[in-house]
XYZ file of C-alpha atoms in Angstrom:
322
model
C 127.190 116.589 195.561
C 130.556 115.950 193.698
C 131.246 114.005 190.429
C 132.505 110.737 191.179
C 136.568 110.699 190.716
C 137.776 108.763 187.339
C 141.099 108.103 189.185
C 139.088 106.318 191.576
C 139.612 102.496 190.457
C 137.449 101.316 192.908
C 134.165 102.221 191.117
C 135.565 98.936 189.416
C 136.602 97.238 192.088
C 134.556 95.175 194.152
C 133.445 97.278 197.474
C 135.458 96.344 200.639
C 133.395 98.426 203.153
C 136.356 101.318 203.043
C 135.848 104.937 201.718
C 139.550 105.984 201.902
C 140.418 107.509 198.499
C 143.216 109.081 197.116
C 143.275 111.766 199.558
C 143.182 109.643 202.378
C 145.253 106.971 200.893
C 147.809 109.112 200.317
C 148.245 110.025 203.526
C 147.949 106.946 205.441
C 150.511 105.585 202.316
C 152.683 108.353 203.610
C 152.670 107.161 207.209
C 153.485 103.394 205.776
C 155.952 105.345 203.980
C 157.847 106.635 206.721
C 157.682 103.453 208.586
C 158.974 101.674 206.136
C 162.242 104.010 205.243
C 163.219 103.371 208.899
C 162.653 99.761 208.363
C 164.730 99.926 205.283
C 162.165 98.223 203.226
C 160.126 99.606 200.843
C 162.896 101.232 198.397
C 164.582 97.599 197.558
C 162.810 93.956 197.059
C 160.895 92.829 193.954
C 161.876 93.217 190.263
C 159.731 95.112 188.452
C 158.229 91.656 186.616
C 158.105 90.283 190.084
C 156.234 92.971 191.362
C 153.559 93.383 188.560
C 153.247 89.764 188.827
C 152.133 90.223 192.383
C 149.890 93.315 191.488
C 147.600 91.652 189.409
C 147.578 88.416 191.065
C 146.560 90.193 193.986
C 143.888 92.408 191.765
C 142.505 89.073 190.318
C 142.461 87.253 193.495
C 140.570 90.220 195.648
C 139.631 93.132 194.011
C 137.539 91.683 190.574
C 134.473 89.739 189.969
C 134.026 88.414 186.418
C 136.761 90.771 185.450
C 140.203 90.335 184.200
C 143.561 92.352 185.110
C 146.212 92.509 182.681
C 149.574 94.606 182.944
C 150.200 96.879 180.597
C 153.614 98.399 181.408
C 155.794 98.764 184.515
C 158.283 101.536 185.412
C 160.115 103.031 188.475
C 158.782 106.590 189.352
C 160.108 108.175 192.697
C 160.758 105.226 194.469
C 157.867 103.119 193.610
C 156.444 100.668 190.729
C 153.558 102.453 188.215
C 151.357 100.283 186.547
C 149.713 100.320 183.693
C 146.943 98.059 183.789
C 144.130 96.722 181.557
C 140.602 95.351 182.862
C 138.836 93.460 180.208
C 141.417 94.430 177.452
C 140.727 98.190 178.110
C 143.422 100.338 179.543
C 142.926 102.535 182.652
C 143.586 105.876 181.525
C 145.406 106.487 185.095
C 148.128 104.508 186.642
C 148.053 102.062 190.011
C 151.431 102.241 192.120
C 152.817 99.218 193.910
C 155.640 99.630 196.596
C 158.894 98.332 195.491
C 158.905 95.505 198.445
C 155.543 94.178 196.825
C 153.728 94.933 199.950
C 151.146 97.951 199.671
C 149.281 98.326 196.518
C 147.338 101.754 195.542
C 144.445 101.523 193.869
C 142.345 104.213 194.639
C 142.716 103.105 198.568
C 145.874 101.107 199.935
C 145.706 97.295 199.912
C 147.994 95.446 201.870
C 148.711 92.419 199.701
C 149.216 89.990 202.172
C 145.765 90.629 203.363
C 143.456 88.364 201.684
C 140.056 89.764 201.327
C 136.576 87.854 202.419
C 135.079 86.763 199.202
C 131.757 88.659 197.953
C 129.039 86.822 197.890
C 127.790 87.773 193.968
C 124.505 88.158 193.357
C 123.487 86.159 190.065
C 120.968 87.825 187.976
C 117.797 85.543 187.301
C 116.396 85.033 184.249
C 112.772 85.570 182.818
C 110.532 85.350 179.816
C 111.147 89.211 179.330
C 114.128 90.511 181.003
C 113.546 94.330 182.467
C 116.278 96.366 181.766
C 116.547 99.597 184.298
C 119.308 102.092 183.758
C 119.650 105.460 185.549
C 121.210 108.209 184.158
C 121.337 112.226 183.768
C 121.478 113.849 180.984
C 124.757 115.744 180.937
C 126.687 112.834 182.741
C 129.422 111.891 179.897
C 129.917 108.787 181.319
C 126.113 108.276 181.319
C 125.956 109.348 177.537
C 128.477 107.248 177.296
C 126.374 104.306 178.326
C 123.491 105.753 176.591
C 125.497 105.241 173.398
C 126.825 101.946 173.852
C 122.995 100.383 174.880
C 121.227 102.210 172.017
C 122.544 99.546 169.074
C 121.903 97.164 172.038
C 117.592 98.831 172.052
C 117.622 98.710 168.428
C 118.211 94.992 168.089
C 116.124 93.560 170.692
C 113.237 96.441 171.100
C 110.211 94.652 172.834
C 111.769 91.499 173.674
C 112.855 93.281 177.005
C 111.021 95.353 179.054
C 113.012 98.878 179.010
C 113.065 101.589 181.750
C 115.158 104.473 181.446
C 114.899 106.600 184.676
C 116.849 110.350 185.571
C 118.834 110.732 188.962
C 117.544 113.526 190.866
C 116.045 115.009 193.936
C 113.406 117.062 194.590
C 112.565 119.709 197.152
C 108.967 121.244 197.076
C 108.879 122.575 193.547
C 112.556 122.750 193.130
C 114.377 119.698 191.086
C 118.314 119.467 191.271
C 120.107 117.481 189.343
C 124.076 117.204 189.403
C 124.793 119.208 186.631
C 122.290 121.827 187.098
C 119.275 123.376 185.751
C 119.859 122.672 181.719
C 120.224 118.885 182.680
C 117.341 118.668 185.476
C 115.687 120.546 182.182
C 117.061 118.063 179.783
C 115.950 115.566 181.905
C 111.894 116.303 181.675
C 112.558 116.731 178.054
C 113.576 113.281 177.450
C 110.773 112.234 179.640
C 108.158 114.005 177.868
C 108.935 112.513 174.165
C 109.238 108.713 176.045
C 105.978 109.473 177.383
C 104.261 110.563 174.469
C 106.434 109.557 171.673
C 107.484 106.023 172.583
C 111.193 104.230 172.800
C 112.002 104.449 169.643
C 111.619 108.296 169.605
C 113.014 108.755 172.712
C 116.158 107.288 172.071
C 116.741 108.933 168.581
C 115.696 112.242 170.353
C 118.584 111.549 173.173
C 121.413 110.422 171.022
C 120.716 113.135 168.697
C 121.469 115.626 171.837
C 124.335 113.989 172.929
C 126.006 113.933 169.798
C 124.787 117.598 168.623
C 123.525 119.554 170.999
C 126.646 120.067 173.690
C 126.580 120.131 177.655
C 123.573 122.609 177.638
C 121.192 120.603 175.133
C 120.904 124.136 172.584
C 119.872 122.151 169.732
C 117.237 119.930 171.433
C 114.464 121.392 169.294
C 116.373 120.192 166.141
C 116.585 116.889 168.190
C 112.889 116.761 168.520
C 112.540 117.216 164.849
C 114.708 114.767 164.354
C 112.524 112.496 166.146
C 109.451 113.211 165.154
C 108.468 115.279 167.939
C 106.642 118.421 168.401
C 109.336 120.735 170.376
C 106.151 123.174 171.428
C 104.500 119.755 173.016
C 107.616 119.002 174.922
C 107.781 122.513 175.857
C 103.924 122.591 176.906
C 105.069 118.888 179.223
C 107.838 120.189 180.259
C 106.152 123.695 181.844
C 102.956 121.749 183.281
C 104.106 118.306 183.991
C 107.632 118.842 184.978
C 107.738 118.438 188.619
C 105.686 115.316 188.692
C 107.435 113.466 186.291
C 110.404 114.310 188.200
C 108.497 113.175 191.785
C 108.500 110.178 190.263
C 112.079 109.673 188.725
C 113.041 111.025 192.187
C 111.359 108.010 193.541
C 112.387 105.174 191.468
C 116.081 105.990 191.680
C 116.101 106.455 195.462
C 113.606 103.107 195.470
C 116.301 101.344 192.872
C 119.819 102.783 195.271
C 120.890 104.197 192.093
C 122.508 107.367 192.549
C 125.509 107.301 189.823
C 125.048 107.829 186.305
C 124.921 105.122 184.909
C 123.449 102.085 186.494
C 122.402 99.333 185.172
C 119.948 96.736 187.369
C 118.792 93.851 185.090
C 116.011 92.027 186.812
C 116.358 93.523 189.790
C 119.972 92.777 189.930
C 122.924 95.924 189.425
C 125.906 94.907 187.141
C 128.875 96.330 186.840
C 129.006 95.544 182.981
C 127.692 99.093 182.650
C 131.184 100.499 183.193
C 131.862 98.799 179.165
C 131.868 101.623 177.951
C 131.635 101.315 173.952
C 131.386 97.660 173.793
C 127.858 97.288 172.490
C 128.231 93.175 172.671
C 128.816 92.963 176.480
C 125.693 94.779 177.194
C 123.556 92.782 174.814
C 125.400 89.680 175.937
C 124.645 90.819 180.124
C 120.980 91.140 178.984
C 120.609 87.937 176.874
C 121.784 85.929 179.614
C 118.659 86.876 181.796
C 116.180 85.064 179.527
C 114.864 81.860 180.201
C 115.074 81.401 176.280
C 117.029 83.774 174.819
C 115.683 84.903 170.806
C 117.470 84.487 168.070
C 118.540 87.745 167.855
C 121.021 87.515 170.704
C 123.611 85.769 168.338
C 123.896 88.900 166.561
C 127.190 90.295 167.058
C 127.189 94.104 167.622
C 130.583 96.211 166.776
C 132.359 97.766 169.462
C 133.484 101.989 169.169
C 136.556 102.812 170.395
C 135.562 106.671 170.851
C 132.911 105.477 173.127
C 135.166 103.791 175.618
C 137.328 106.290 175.565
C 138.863 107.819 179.253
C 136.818 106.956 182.606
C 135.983 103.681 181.687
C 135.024 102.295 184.974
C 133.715 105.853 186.377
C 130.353 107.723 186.452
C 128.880 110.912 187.665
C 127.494 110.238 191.050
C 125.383 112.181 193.930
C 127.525 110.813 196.872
């Protein structure tokens, strides 16, 4: 298992049924490469406005859904184009190359731009009464903490109006649980089961934010959290000793039963969006969850702040098992 790559744009992208990454991109981009210098083409062509131009045309046209591509900045670097690039007004914290000739993108993977991608068929989600709101997570995942923190103002304002599951990705093996960031998260993990269980939502989430903002990578302070919450630490301790290995049997199961295995996901009526990758913008999530009620309450015209220290870096990446 390996953390999923934040230089990897395509965790934003749309999926196009390829899995070469930088790695491999880089070397079939180097075979183009050498093609290309014999063909005299890929050092001279397009202006640099030209060529952004025809970046994010091509990133709109193909490579989105319900997402917008903006260019930042463009600059010559060792024979190529960089760009800087924005998706939904929020900068990539790494760079996308374009050839000068216009004609291979890298985004992640290479994209020939005059290959036009088969559209994606989208999958809508449907609406209901009382929207159920799934996300997946571990513990220690910063991008899932991340999430964590942009939902929670998202919790507070529409509480029971939506049905809430918060589940852990892991696996188990006998009596052995593994999670991706090892034992103080698979750990971590039955903790914040335990106080959901027997302490409710509203504990459970003021128990996990207070970890993620206090207690560090290894959860040290989680008995303060629990006090913090309202819990009794020795209770969670007592769960977490007897019950831990079934409550895990059973996040095991509804991740694996759900196809989530990066932190975070986000399935909204049975339905995974990608809106989950908005990192710190509180509003998009409670908008993406408003729109699956037949009648949405009153409380969904509430606008909710956005934090800039929550979208921070990896935007559009997660920790993932695969």
């Amino acid at each position: 298992m390996e953390e999923n790559n934040p230089t990897n744009i395509t965790h934003r992208f749309r999926k196009t049924g390829r899995r070469d990454y930088w790695k491999i991109a880089a070397i079939i981009f180097a075979g183009l490469l050498i093609l290309s210098v014999y063909q005299g083409e890929i050092f001279t062509g397009l202006s640099t406005a030209d060529a952004g131009d025809k970046a994010i045309e091509y990133i709109n046209t193909n490579l989105l859904i319900n997402e917008k591509a903006e260019l930042k900045g463009i600059v010559e670097e060792n024979g190529l184009y960089k760009l800087s690039i924005a998706i939904n007004s929020q900068e990539l914290p790494y760079p996308l190359f374009i050839t000068k000739n216009g004609k291979i993108l890298i985004a992640g993977q290479t994209f020939d731009t005059a290959e036009v991608l088969p559209m994606q068929e989208t999958q809508t989600v449907p609406k209901s009464d009382k929207p159920v709101v799934e996300l997946y997570l571990m513990s220690f995942c910063p991008y899932g903490n991340k999430a964590e923190a942009t939902m929670y103002p998202v919790y507070q304002l529409l509480k029971d109006k939506v049905e809430w599951k918060i589940h852990y990705i892991v696996s188990v093996d006998g009596t052995t649980v593994n999670s991706l960031h090892g034992q103080p998260e698979v750990d971590q993990d039955i903790r914040e089961v335990c106080v959901k269980r027997d302490y409710g939502m509203d504990a459970f989430w003021k128990f996990m934010t207070y970890v993620n903002d206090n207690c560090g990578s290894n959860g040290a302070c989680w008995e303060d959290a629990a006090k913090a919450a309202g819990a009794d630490a020795n209770k969670i301790k007592e769960c977490l000793i007897k019950d831990g290995i079934t409550l895990m049997k059973a996040e095991a199961e509804a991740s694996s039963t759900a196809g989530a295995s990066g932190s975070p996901t986000l399935i909204i009526n049975g339905v995974k969006t990608n809106s989950v990758y908005s990192y710190g913008q509180s509003d998009t999530y409670k908008e993406t969850i408003c729109n699956a009620f037949n009648t949405a309450p009153s409380t969904c015209s509430t606008k909710l702040s956005s934090s800039s220290s929550t979208a921070s870096s990896g935007a559009a990446a997660g920790c993932g098992t695969s």
